[in-house]
Amino acid sequence: MSKKHVQTSFDVIVIGAGPAGYSSAIRCAQLGLKTACIDNWCNKKGLVSLGGTYLNAGCVASIALLESAKIYHSLNHNLKEHGIQAEAISVDIALMMQRKNNIIDALSQQIADSFVDHNITYMKAEARLLNDRQVEITPLDQSGVSMLEAKHIILASGSSPIDLSCAPIDNEFIIDSTMALNLGAIPKRLAIIGAGVIGLELASIWNRLGAETILLEAQETFLSMADQQIALEAYRIYTEQGLELRLGARVISAKKGNKKVTVEYQDSDGTHTLRVDKLIVASGRKPNTENLAAAEANLLLDENGYVHVDENCRTNLPGVYAIGDLTLLGPMIAHKGIEEGLFVAEQIAGIRNPINYDLLPSVVFTDPEIAWVGQTEQGLRAMGESIKIGTFPLNATARAHAMSQTEGIVKIIAHADTDAILGVHIIGMQASEMIAEAVLAMEFSASSEDLARTIHAHPTLAKALHGAALTLTNKT
Ligand code: NAD
């Protein structure tokens, strides 16, 4: 293929159309910047799709399937108490996947429409940074290499699953997290390497659909990044649901044979063997920087491939920014990438609106959900902070009873002297929705008394937050 250099100039080129990239491109365009966005995502059928991992093989795909799985589980287990009879309940997994794919297609189309509405030039191509002003474009249809120029370049190429040499992916028996959201049948017995967020979210889906699900986690501590009281509660709830959580279990080999996978793992008792129908590898993700920049571009990466950035998402190259999963400025979560996308776009347009990384909410989309913001009890105690803690069980709210989902607690940690809220931790149905109130309260430097004096509609799940705050009033 001959190299054809077509020079087109933009104010901003965004590489990647995941949540970080598409949000950034749209914000740039809204601020009057001539913007291009390049993305190379192709689905299994070779069709392009916007939205990156988050939409196609991550959060959205996962929560869409979890909703189906929850309905199926509910039909099988909770209908009778409602006085509703249903017989011959079955799953058509192909239709379930189709619904999920339809959601992805519709949301991808919305991004494409938004690009059109904002006059953003969208290219289905591989983009490679050549220097601080130029990007090489190789269209996915191989229609000829070209070059684009811009005053500013935003790198937002996301991340992909880390391969484990002890469990080579064949995507038939030993599968990655993307394939785990595209299975054609419910496995009878399933093992998952890694009880991180991805492992737990996938486990929740397949367990709710009836698969015997075993999580093998190398760490001894469960959900170490979460508040440990909530993690303990999560462990209890998941275990009662039938999830098998084996902690301190490091997988050392996985071999397929006779349509099964034999997994070998080590724990403090020695080496064990497990035979399963499918093995999902969910052992972490790595930034997509392998082919992102030409060597001559001299883009600075760390030893794990993360792009080196300052607190303003600026790389070592003037006018080149990196956002989302590419950097270590915060965890790999979609809304961190979105915030950085908006932040960088506004920076380029001369607006300064720094991100408060301390108040980035975290969510684990399992059933029930886990969500938190701010600091954990163990973290604050380790710092020697003087704190007070208020908890409130969801089963003390009328709404949870009405919905027959009474598992879970809300926990508020406030400073013992100033009463400032330092952390809010929730496990329970719709924790991901409830946490928004806590984030807003903390963003406005609320005290627990502020929350306690805020009128909450009754009966709602949010009343549990109110209840936890009330237990803190006049407490030292
Ligand atoms: P992770 O690093 O959070 O968890 C992977 C786990 O695998 C680790 O606990 C690790 O100890 C374990 N592990 C690795 N090798 C192992 C082995 N040989 N045997 C047993 N256990 C082993 O990674 P993840 O869950 O894949 O998620 C990747 C990133 O994506 C994270 O930053 C996560 O927060 C993010 N993410 C977030 C969301 C969300 O916000 N809802 C959803 C999906 C992913």
Short mmCIF file of C-alpha atoms and ligand atoms in Angstrom, two decimals:
data_model
loop_
_atom_site.label_atom_id
_atom_site.label_comp_id
_atom_site.label_asym_id
_atom_site.label_seq_id
_atom_site.Cartn_x
_atom_site.Cartn_y
_atom_site.Cartn_z
CA MET A 1 0.00 0.00 0.00
CA SER A 2 1.48 3.37 -1.00
CA LYS A 3 1.66 6.09 1.63
CA LYS A 4 -0.55 9.01 0.66
CA HIS A 5 -0.20 12.09 2.84
CA VAL A 6 -3.38 14.11 2.91
CA GLN A 7 -2.93 16.99 5.33
CA THR A 8 -6.04 18.12 7.16
CA SER A 9 -5.85 20.50 10.11
CA PHE A 10 -7.97 20.47 13.25
CA ASP A 11 -7.90 22.30 16.54
CA VAL A 12 -8.17 18.96 18.32
CA ILE A 13 -7.75 15.31 17.36
CA VAL A 14 -9.09 12.79 19.86
CA ILE A 15 -7.76 9.24 19.54
CA GLY A 16 -10.39 6.84 20.88
CA ALA A 17 -14.17 7.08 21.16
CA GLY A 18 -14.76 5.38 24.50
CA PRO A 19 -16.44 7.43 27.23
CA ALA A 20 -13.31 9.55 27.80
CA GLY A 21 -12.73 10.16 24.09
CA TYR A 22 -16.29 10.76 22.88
CA SER A 23 -17.12 13.02 25.84
CA SER A 24 -13.98 15.01 25.21
CA ALA A 25 -14.61 15.32 21.47
CA ILE A 26 -18.20 16.50 22.02
CA ARG A 27 -17.12 19.03 24.68
CA CYS A 28 -14.33 20.34 22.40
CA ALA A 29 -16.87 20.83 19.60
CA GLN A 30 -19.34 22.51 21.97
CA LEU A 31 -16.58 24.95 22.90
CA GLY A 32 -16.08 25.90 19.26
CA LEU A 33 -13.02 23.77 18.49
CA LYS A 34 -12.72 22.04 15.11
CA THR A 35 -12.52 18.43 16.23
CA ALA A 36 -11.78 14.99 14.79
CA CYS A 37 -12.24 11.71 16.62
CA ILE A 38 -10.60 8.50 15.42
CA ASP A 39 -11.64 5.06 16.66
CA ASN A 40 -10.75 1.50 15.69
CA TRP A 41 -13.30 -0.57 17.67
CA CYS A 42 -14.72 -3.52 15.70
CA ASN A 43 -17.15 -6.04 17.15
CA LYS A 44 -17.00 -9.82 16.63
CA LYS A 45 -18.74 -9.49 13.26
CA GLY A 46 -16.21 -6.91 12.10
CA LEU A 47 -18.71 -4.05 12.44
CA VAL A 48 -17.48 -0.77 13.89
CA SER A 49 -19.04 0.49 17.09
CA LEU A 50 -18.44 3.63 19.13
CA GLY A 51 -18.31 3.71 22.93
CA GLY A 52 -15.18 1.58 23.44
CA THR A 53 -14.93 -1.13 26.07
CA TYR A 54 -17.37 0.59 28.41
CA LEU A 55 -20.22 0.22 25.94
CA ASN A 56 -19.27 -2.83 23.90
CA ALA A 57 -17.50 -5.12 26.33
CA GLY A 58 -17.69 -3.51 29.75
CA CYS A 59 -20.13 -1.72 32.03
CA VAL A 60 -23.09 -1.32 29.67
CA ALA A 61 -22.90 -4.82 28.20
CA SER A 62 -22.48 -6.16 31.72
CA ILE A 63 -25.36 -4.26 33.37
CA ALA A 64 -27.66 -5.10 30.45
CA LEU A 65 -27.03 -8.81 30.98
CA LEU A 66 -27.22 -8.48 34.76
CA GLU A 67 -30.72 -6.99 34.45
CA SER A 68 -31.80 -10.03 32.41
CA ALA A 69 -30.15 -12.39 34.87
CA LYS A 70 -31.85 -10.68 37.82
CA ILE A 71 -35.27 -11.03 36.17
CA TYR A 72 -34.64 -14.72 35.49
CA HIS A 73 -33.51 -15.31 39.06
CA SER A 74 -36.45 -13.38 40.44
CA LEU A 75 -38.94 -15.33 38.32
CA ASN A 76 -37.50 -18.56 39.67
CA HIS A 77 -37.21 -17.53 43.30
CA ASN A 78 -39.29 -14.52 44.32
CA LEU A 79 -42.55 -14.73 42.41
CA LYS A 80 -44.45 -16.97 44.79
CA GLU A 81 -44.33 -14.51 47.67
CA HIS A 82 -45.99 -11.97 45.35
CA GLY A 83 -48.77 -14.47 44.73
CA ILE A 84 -47.78 -14.76 41.10
CA GLN A 85 -47.52 -18.14 39.43
CA ALA A 86 -45.33 -18.75 36.41
CA GLU A 87 -44.43 -22.03 34.84
CA ALA A 88 -41.93 -23.30 32.32
CA ILE A 89 -39.55 -20.40 32.82
CA SER A 90 -36.58 -20.79 30.52
CA VAL A 91 -33.76 -18.73 29.09
CA ASP A 92 -33.15 -18.07 25.42
CA ILE A 93 -29.57 -16.97 25.75
CA ALA A 94 -29.34 -15.91 22.08
CA LEU A 95 -32.27 -13.52 22.58
CA MET A 96 -30.79 -12.25 25.83
CA MET A 97 -27.53 -11.49 24.02
CA GLN A 98 -29.46 -9.90 21.17
CA ARG A 99 -31.20 -7.51 23.61
CA LYS A 100 -27.81 -6.57 25.03
CA ASN A 101 -26.41 -6.06 21.52
CA ASN A 102 -29.42 -3.93 20.54
CA ILE A 103 -28.74 -1.68 23.54
CA ILE A 104 -25.10 -1.37 22.51
CA ASP A 105 -26.06 -0.59 18.89
CA ALA A 106 -28.58 2.05 19.94
CA LEU A 107 -26.12 3.78 22.27
CA SER A 108 -23.32 3.58 19.71
CA GLN A 109 -25.64 5.18 17.17
CA GLN A 110 -26.42 7.96 19.66
CA ILE A 111 -22.73 8.78 19.89
CA ALA A 112 -22.43 8.77 16.09
CA ASP A 113 -25.47 11.07 15.84
CA SER A 114 -23.99 13.37 18.44
CA PHE A 115 -20.76 13.55 16.42
CA VAL A 116 -22.80 14.57 13.36
CA ASP A 117 -24.80 17.14 15.37
CA HIS A 118 -21.56 18.68 16.63
CA ASN A 119 -19.75 18.62 13.25
CA ILE A 120 -17.10 16.28 14.58
CA THR A 121 -15.10 14.48 11.90
CA TYR A 122 -15.27 10.80 12.86
CA MET A 123 -12.92 8.30 11.23
CA LYS A 124 -13.00 4.51 11.51
CA ALA A 125 -9.27 4.02 11.58
CA GLU A 126 -6.11 3.14 13.48
CA ALA A 127 -4.47 6.33 14.67
CA ARG A 128 -0.79 6.62 15.55
CA LEU A 129 0.82 9.65 17.10
CA LEU A 130 3.81 10.74 15.00
CA ASN A 131 4.76 13.83 16.97
CA ASP A 132 3.11 16.54 19.05
CA ARG A 133 1.12 17.83 16.06
CA GLN A 134 0.62 14.92 13.68
CA VAL A 135 -1.36 11.70 13.65
CA GLU A 136 -1.07 8.94 11.07
CA ILE A 137 -4.43 7.49 10.03
CA THR A 138 -4.85 3.95 8.65
CA PRO A 139 -8.53 3.43 7.75
CA LEU A 140 -10.05 0.09 8.82
CA ASP A 141 -11.15 -0.45 5.21
CA GLN A 142 -7.47 -0.13 4.18
CA SER A 143 -8.38 2.75 1.84
CA GLY A 144 -4.99 4.44 2.16
CA VAL A 145 -2.87 5.96 4.89
CA SER A 146 -3.20 9.67 5.52
CA MET A 147 -2.05 12.21 8.01
CA LEU A 148 -3.93 14.71 10.15
CA GLU A 149 -2.60 17.72 12.00
CA ALA A 150 -3.90 19.45 15.09
CA LYS A 151 -2.85 22.04 17.64
CA HIS A 152 -3.94 19.68 20.39
CA ILE A 153 -4.10 15.89 20.53
CA ILE A 154 -6.01 13.95 23.17
CA LEU A 155 -5.03 10.32 23.68
CA ALA A 156 -7.97 8.22 24.88
CA SER A 157 -7.30 4.74 23.54
CA GLY A 158 -8.46 2.91 26.68
CA SER A 159 -7.34 -0.44 27.99
CA SER A 160 -7.59 -4.16 27.30
CA PRO A 161 -7.52 -7.37 29.38
CA ILE A 162 -4.16 -8.58 30.66
CA ASP A 163 -3.32 -12.07 29.42
CA LEU A 164 -2.11 -14.63 31.91
CA SER A 165 0.56 -16.95 30.54
CA CYS A 166 -0.72 -19.71 32.88
CA ALA A 167 -4.20 -19.52 31.31
CA PRO A 168 -3.88 -18.87 27.57
CA ILE A 169 -7.13 -17.52 26.09
CA ASP A 170 -8.72 -19.58 23.30
CA ASN A 171 -12.11 -17.86 23.71
CA GLU A 172 -13.82 -21.22 23.57
CA PHE A 173 -13.01 -22.75 26.95
CA ILE A 174 -10.59 -20.24 28.46
CA ILE A 175 -12.18 -16.91 27.74
CA ASP A 176 -11.56 -13.22 28.35
CA SER A 177 -14.02 -10.73 29.87
CA THR A 178 -15.31 -9.70 26.41
CA MET A 179 -16.21 -13.26 25.43
CA ALA A 180 -17.71 -13.77 28.89
CA LEU A 181 -20.36 -11.23 27.85
CA ASN A 182 -21.06 -13.11 24.62
CA LEU A 183 -21.49 -16.75 25.63
CA GLY A 184 -23.94 -18.85 23.61
CA ALA A 185 -24.98 -21.06 26.54
CA ILE A 186 -25.00 -20.99 30.33
CA PRO A 187 -22.00 -22.97 31.56
CA LYS A 188 -22.85 -25.64 34.11
CA ARG A 189 -19.69 -25.02 36.08
CA LEU A 190 -17.67 -21.85 35.70
CA ALA A 191 -14.46 -20.60 37.28
CA ILE A 192 -13.21 -17.03 37.18
CA ILE A 193 -9.62 -15.95 37.79
CA GLY A 194 -9.72 -12.73 39.79
CA ALA A 195 -12.32 -11.40 42.22
CA GLY A 196 -11.74 -7.79 41.21
CA VAL A 197 -14.61 -5.65 39.91
CA ILE A 198 -14.78 -7.44 36.56
CA GLY A 199 -14.62 -10.94 38.07
CA LEU A 200 -17.40 -10.11 40.53
CA GLU A 201 -19.64 -8.46 37.93
CA LEU A 202 -19.32 -11.44 35.58
CA ALA A 203 -19.83 -13.86 38.46
CA SER A 204 -23.03 -12.07 39.43
CA ILE A 205 -24.47 -12.44 35.91
CA TRP A 206 -23.67 -16.11 35.38
CA ASN A 207 -24.47 -17.12 38.95
CA ARG A 208 -27.88 -15.45 38.68
CA LEU A 209 -28.41 -17.40 35.45
CA GLY A 210 -27.77 -20.65 37.29
CA ALA A 211 -24.10 -21.44 36.64
CA GLU A 212 -22.15 -22.92 39.52
CA THR A 213 -19.59 -20.13 39.85
CA ILE A 214 -16.21 -20.30 41.57
CA LEU A 215 -13.97 -17.24 41.95
CA LEU A 216 -10.27 -17.83 42.43
CA GLU A 217 -8.54 -14.80 43.90
CA ALA A 218 -4.82 -14.65 44.64
CA GLN A 219 -5.18 -12.00 47.35
CA GLU A 220 -6.15 -13.00 50.89
CA THR A 221 -8.19 -9.81 51.34
CA PHE A 222 -11.56 -9.54 49.63
CA LEU A 223 -12.29 -6.23 47.84
CA SER A 224 -9.27 -4.57 49.44
CA MET A 225 -10.06 -1.18 47.88
CA ALA A 226 -13.52 -1.07 49.52
CA ASP A 227 -14.42 -0.34 53.12
CA GLN A 228 -13.78 -3.65 54.85
CA GLN A 229 -17.09 -3.68 56.75
CA ILE A 230 -18.88 -3.45 53.40
CA ALA A 231 -16.52 -6.01 51.85
CA LEU A 232 -17.33 -8.43 54.67
CA GLU A 233 -21.05 -7.89 54.11
CA ALA A 234 -20.56 -8.42 50.37
CA TYR A 235 -18.65 -11.63 51.01
CA ARG A 236 -21.49 -12.90 53.22
CA ILE A 237 -24.23 -11.98 50.73
CA TYR A 238 -22.42 -13.37 47.67
CA THR A 239 -21.61 -16.58 49.52
CA GLU A 240 -25.23 -17.01 50.61
CA GLN A 241 -26.23 -16.58 46.96
CA GLY A 242 -24.08 -19.58 46.13
CA LEU A 243 -21.00 -17.84 44.76
CA GLU A 244 -17.90 -19.70 45.81
CA LEU A 245 -15.15 -17.27 46.72
CA ARG A 246 -11.76 -18.88 47.20
CA LEU A 247 -9.33 -16.27 48.53
CA GLY A 248 -5.55 -16.67 48.63
CA ALA A 249 -5.97 -18.98 45.61
CA ARG A 250 -3.40 -18.27 42.90
CA VAL A 251 -4.03 -20.00 39.59
CA ILE A 252 -0.86 -21.57 38.25
CA SER A 253 -2.12 -23.44 35.19
CA ALA A 254 -5.20 -24.04 33.07
CA LYS A 255 -5.44 -26.75 30.41
CA LYS A 256 -8.32 -27.73 28.18
CA GLY A 257 -9.23 -31.28 27.26
CA ASN A 258 -12.42 -33.30 26.77
CA LYS A 259 -14.48 -30.11 26.49
CA LYS A 260 -13.47 -29.11 30.04
CA VAL A 261 -10.83 -26.90 31.58
CA THR A 262 -8.60 -28.25 34.32
CA VAL A 263 -7.47 -25.40 36.55
CA GLU A 264 -4.64 -25.76 39.00
CA TYR A 265 -4.30 -23.29 41.85
CA GLN A 266 -2.27 -22.91 45.00
CA ASP A 267 -3.38 -21.72 48.40
CA SER A 268 -1.95 -22.05 51.91
CA ASP A 269 -3.02 -25.72 52.00
CA GLY A 270 -1.13 -26.65 48.84
CA THR A 271 -2.03 -27.27 45.20
CA HIS A 272 -5.63 -28.00 44.11
CA THR A 273 -7.31 -29.01 40.88
CA LEU A 274 -10.68 -27.90 39.57
CA ARG A 275 -12.54 -29.08 36.46
CA VAL A 276 -14.94 -26.58 34.91
CA ASP A 277 -16.82 -26.02 31.64
CA LYS A 278 -15.48 -22.50 31.16
CA LEU A 279 -12.71 -20.46 32.72
CA ILE A 280 -12.93 -16.66 32.60
CA VAL A 281 -9.71 -14.69 32.99
CA ALA A 282 -10.42 -11.39 34.76
CA SER A 283 -6.99 -10.66 36.14
CA GLY A 284 -6.73 -6.96 35.37
CA ARG A 285 -6.43 -4.57 32.44
CA LYS A 286 -3.55 -2.77 30.76
CA PRO A 287 -3.46 0.57 28.92
CA ASN A 288 -3.70 0.43 25.12
CA THR A 289 -0.40 2.11 24.34
CA GLU A 290 1.38 -0.59 22.35
CA ASN A 291 0.86 0.97 18.93
CA LEU A 292 -0.38 4.36 20.04
CA ALA A 293 2.72 6.39 19.25
CA ALA A 294 5.67 6.05 16.89
CA ALA A 295 8.98 5.62 18.69
CA GLU A 296 10.16 8.96 17.23
CA ALA A 297 7.25 10.70 18.96
CA ASN A 298 9.05 10.10 22.28
CA LEU A 299 5.83 9.84 24.25
CA LEU A 300 6.82 9.06 27.82
CA LEU A 301 5.34 5.82 29.24
CA ASP A 302 6.04 4.04 32.52
CA GLU A 303 7.27 0.45 32.71
CA ASN A 304 3.67 -0.86 32.63
CA GLY A 305 2.74 1.14 29.54
CA TYR A 306 0.78 3.92 31.29
CA VAL A 307 1.21 7.38 29.76
CA HIS A 308 3.10 9.74 32.00
CA VAL A 309 0.94 12.81 32.73
CA ASP A 310 0.90 15.73 35.14
CA GLU A 311 -2.15 16.67 37.23
CA ASN A 312 -3.60 18.42 34.17
CA CYS A 313 -3.48 15.25 32.02
CA ARG A 314 -0.60 16.78 30.01
CA THR A 315 1.93 14.32 28.60
CA ASN A 316 5.62 15.16 28.10
CA LEU A 317 4.73 16.39 24.57
CA PRO A 318 3.38 19.96 24.39
CA GLY A 319 -0.29 20.04 23.39
CA VAL A 320 -0.69 16.26 23.81
CA TYR A 321 -2.96 15.01 26.62
CA ALA A 322 -3.83 11.52 27.87
CA ILE A 323 -7.08 10.65 29.63
CA GLY A 324 -9.08 7.70 30.95
CA ASP A 325 -7.56 4.24 31.35
CA LEU A 326 -4.26 5.39 29.81
CA THR A 327 -3.05 7.11 32.96
CA LEU A 328 -2.61 6.39 36.65
CA LEU A 329 -4.33 9.62 37.76
CA GLY A 330 -7.22 7.51 39.07
CA PRO A 331 -8.81 4.07 38.72
CA MET A 332 -9.96 2.63 35.39
CA ILE A 333 -13.56 3.74 35.60
CA ALA A 334 -15.69 5.28 32.89
CA HIS A 335 -16.72 8.40 34.79
CA LYS A 336 -13.10 9.21 35.64
CA GLY A 337 -12.36 9.16 31.91
CA ILE A 338 -15.42 11.27 31.14
CA GLU A 339 -14.43 13.91 33.72
CA GLU A 340 -10.90 14.04 32.34
CA GLY A 341 -12.29 14.33 28.82
CA LEU A 342 -14.36 17.36 29.79
CA PHE A 343 -11.51 18.80 31.86
CA VAL A 344 -9.00 18.62 29.01
CA ALA A 345 -11.45 20.02 26.45
CA GLU A 346 -12.15 22.97 28.74
CA GLN A 347 -8.44 23.44 29.44
CA ILE A 348 -7.79 23.70 25.70
CA ALA A 349 -10.60 26.27 25.45
CA GLY A 350 -9.04 28.29 28.27
CA ILE A 351 -11.42 27.23 31.06
CA ARG A 352 -9.97 25.93 34.35
CA ASN A 353 -12.16 23.46 36.17
CA PRO A 354 -9.97 20.98 38.04
CA ILE A 355 -11.22 17.48 38.86
CA ASN A 356 -11.75 16.47 42.47
CA TYR A 357 -10.29 12.96 42.29
CA ASP A 358 -10.94 12.52 46.03
CA LEU A 359 -14.68 12.42 45.33
CA LEU A 360 -14.72 9.92 42.50
CA PRO A 361 -17.51 7.42 43.24
CA SER A 362 -16.79 3.71 42.80
CA VAL A 363 -19.44 1.18 41.87
CA VAL A 364 -19.45 -2.59 41.62
CA PHE A 365 -22.43 -3.59 39.48
CA THR A 366 -23.33 -6.88 41.15
CA ASP A 367 -26.60 -7.97 42.72
CA PRO A 368 -26.78 -6.25 45.16
CA GLU A 369 -24.59 -3.32 44.13
CA ILE A 370 -21.71 -1.81 46.06
CA ALA A 371 -20.93 1.90 45.83
CA TRP A 372 -18.75 4.26 47.76
CA VAL A 373 -17.16 7.69 47.77
CA GLY A 374 -14.41 9.20 49.89
CA GLN A 375 -12.31 7.37 52.42
CA THR A 376 -12.67 3.98 54.04
CA GLU A 377 -12.76 3.32 57.77
CA GLN A 378 -9.54 1.30 57.60
CA GLY A 379 -7.80 4.06 55.64
CA LEU A 380 -8.87 6.78 58.08
CA ARG A 381 -7.91 4.70 61.12
CA ALA A 382 -4.51 4.01 59.61
CA MET A 383 -4.03 7.79 59.30
CA GLY A 384 -5.02 8.21 62.95
CA GLU A 385 -8.05 10.35 62.09
CA SER A 386 -10.63 10.93 64.76
CA ILE A 387 -13.87 9.61 63.23
CA LYS A 388 -17.43 8.65 64.06
CA ILE A 389 -19.48 6.12 62.14
CA GLY A 390 -23.19 5.85 61.46
CA THR A 391 -24.73 2.79 59.82
CA PHE A 392 -28.27 2.01 58.79
CA PRO A 393 -29.56 -1.31 57.44
CA LEU A 394 -31.68 -1.31 54.30
CA ASN A 395 -34.09 -3.68 56.02
CA ALA A 396 -35.13 -0.79 58.25
CA THR A 397 -36.58 0.99 55.21
CA ALA A 398 -40.13 0.36 54.08
CA ARG A 399 -39.15 0.63 50.42
CA ALA A 400 -36.65 -2.24 50.65
CA HIS A 401 -39.36 -4.41 52.22
CA ALA A 402 -41.85 -3.44 49.54
CA MET A 403 -39.28 -4.50 46.95
CA SER A 404 -38.34 -7.68 48.86
CA GLN A 405 -34.69 -6.66 48.72
CA THR A 406 -33.67 -5.93 52.26
CA GLU A 407 -30.02 -6.96 52.11
CA GLY A 408 -27.42 -4.26 52.67
CA ILE A 409 -26.30 -1.29 54.72
CA VAL A 410 -25.41 2.36 54.39
CA LYS A 411 -22.37 3.56 56.31
CA ILE A 412 -21.37 7.18 56.80
CA ILE A 413 -18.01 8.13 58.26
CA ALA A 414 -17.68 11.69 59.57
CA HIS A 415 -14.92 13.59 61.33
CA ALA A 416 -15.44 13.30 65.10
CA ASP A 417 -14.77 17.00 65.71
CA THR A 418 -15.93 18.85 62.59
CA ASP A 419 -18.69 16.41 61.57
CA ALA A 420 -17.52 16.72 57.93
CA ILE A 421 -18.48 13.63 55.92
CA LEU A 422 -15.30 11.76 55.00
CA GLY A 423 -16.72 8.67 53.34
CA VAL A 424 -20.01 7.00 52.42
CA HIS A 425 -20.20 3.27 51.71
CA ILE A 426 -23.26 1.40 50.53
CA ILE A 427 -24.09 -2.19 49.72
CA GLY A 428 -27.62 -2.87 48.56
CA MET A 429 -30.05 -2.54 45.72
CA GLN A 430 -29.52 0.67 43.71
CA ALA A 431 -26.39 1.62 45.68
CA SER A 432 -25.08 3.11 42.41
CA GLU A 433 -28.00 5.55 42.37
CA MET A 434 -27.94 6.32 46.09
CA ILE A 435 -24.25 7.21 46.09
CA ALA A 436 -24.94 10.29 43.91
CA GLU A 437 -26.48 12.07 46.89
CA ALA A 438 -23.40 11.34 48.99
CA VAL A 439 -21.07 12.61 46.25
CA LEU A 440 -23.04 15.84 45.97
CA ALA A 441 -23.12 16.29 49.74
CA MET A 442 -19.36 15.80 49.98
CA GLU A 443 -18.71 18.04 46.96
CA PHE A 444 -20.48 20.78 48.93
CA SER A 445 -18.45 19.89 52.08
CA ALA A 446 -21.58 18.77 53.92
CA SER A 447 -21.53 17.60 57.51
CA SER A 448 -23.47 14.53 58.56
CA GLU A 449 -25.86 16.93 60.29
CA ASP A 450 -26.54 18.64 56.92
CA LEU A 451 -27.57 15.25 55.55
CA ALA A 452 -29.61 14.47 58.64
CA ARG A 453 -31.50 17.77 58.32
CA THR A 454 -32.18 17.29 54.61
CA ILE A 455 -35.73 16.08 54.05
CA HIS A 456 -35.80 12.75 52.23
CA ALA A 457 -38.91 11.45 50.52
CA HIS A 458 -40.48 8.56 52.38
CA PRO A 459 -40.55 5.64 51.76
CA THR A 460 -37.41 5.50 49.61
CA LEU A 461 -34.11 3.66 49.71
CA ALA A 462 -32.40 7.04 50.19
CA LYS A 463 -34.02 7.13 53.61
CA ALA A 464 -31.27 4.69 54.65
CA LEU A 465 -28.72 7.42 53.96
CA HIS A 466 -30.82 9.80 56.03
CA GLY A 467 -31.08 7.17 58.75
CA ALA A 468 -27.31 6.67 58.86
CA ALA A 469 -26.81 10.44 59.09
CA LEU A 470 -29.35 10.69 61.92
CA THR A 471 -27.48 8.11 63.97
CA LEU A 472 -24.49 10.46 63.82
CA THR A 473 -26.15 13.58 65.15
CA ASN A 474 -24.79 14.49 68.58
CA LYS A 475 -22.45 11.48 68.40
CA THR A 476 -18.75 12.01 69.05
P1 NAD B 1 -8.45 -6.00 39.12
O1 NAD B 1 -7.01 -5.73 39.12
O2 NAD B 1 -9.35 -5.12 39.89
O3 NAD B 1 -8.72 -7.51 39.66
C1 NAD B 1 -8.02 -8.62 39.14
C2 NAD B 1 -7.78 -9.61 40.26
O4 NAD B 1 -7.20 -10.78 39.70
C3 NAD B 1 -6.80 -9.11 41.32
O5 NAD B 1 -7.46 -9.08 42.57
C4 NAD B 1 -5.68 -10.13 41.29
O6 NAD B 1 -5.19 -10.43 42.58
C5 NAD B 1 -6.34 -11.36 40.66
N1 NAD B 1 -5.41 -12.26 39.98
C6 NAD B 1 -4.46 -11.94 39.05
N2 NAD B 1 -3.79 -13.06 38.67
C7 NAD B 1 -4.34 -14.10 39.36
C8 NAD B 1 -4.09 -15.51 39.39
N3 NAD B 1 -3.14 -16.08 38.65
N4 NAD B 1 -4.84 -16.28 40.22
C9 NAD B 1 -5.82 -15.73 40.98
N5 NAD B 1 -6.09 -14.40 40.97
C10 NAD B 1 -5.35 -13.60 40.18
O7 NAD B 1 -8.87 -6.08 37.60
P2 NAD B 1 -10.26 -6.25 36.87
O8 NAD B 1 -11.32 -6.72 37.78
O9 NAD B 1 -9.92 -7.08 35.68
O10 NAD B 1 -10.61 -4.76 36.44
C11 NAD B 1 -9.69 -3.99 35.67
C12 NAD B 1 -9.94 -2.52 35.88
O11 NAD B 1 -11.19 -2.16 35.30
C13 NAD B 1 -9.99 -2.15 37.34
O12 NAD B 1 -9.30 -0.93 37.52
C14 NAD B 1 -11.47 -1.97 37.59
O13 NAD B 1 -11.72 -1.05 38.65
C15 NAD B 1 -11.95 -1.45 36.25
N6 NAD B 1 -13.39 -1.73 36.06
C16 NAD B 1 -14.30 -0.99 36.75
C17 NAD B 1 -15.65 -1.27 36.63
C18 NAD B 1 -16.63 -0.45 37.39
O14 NAD B 1 -16.30 0.64 37.82
N7 NAD B 1 -17.85 -0.95 37.63
C19 NAD B 1 -16.08 -2.30 35.81
C20 NAD B 1 -15.13 -3.04 35.14
C21 NAD B 1 -13.79 -2.74 35.27
#
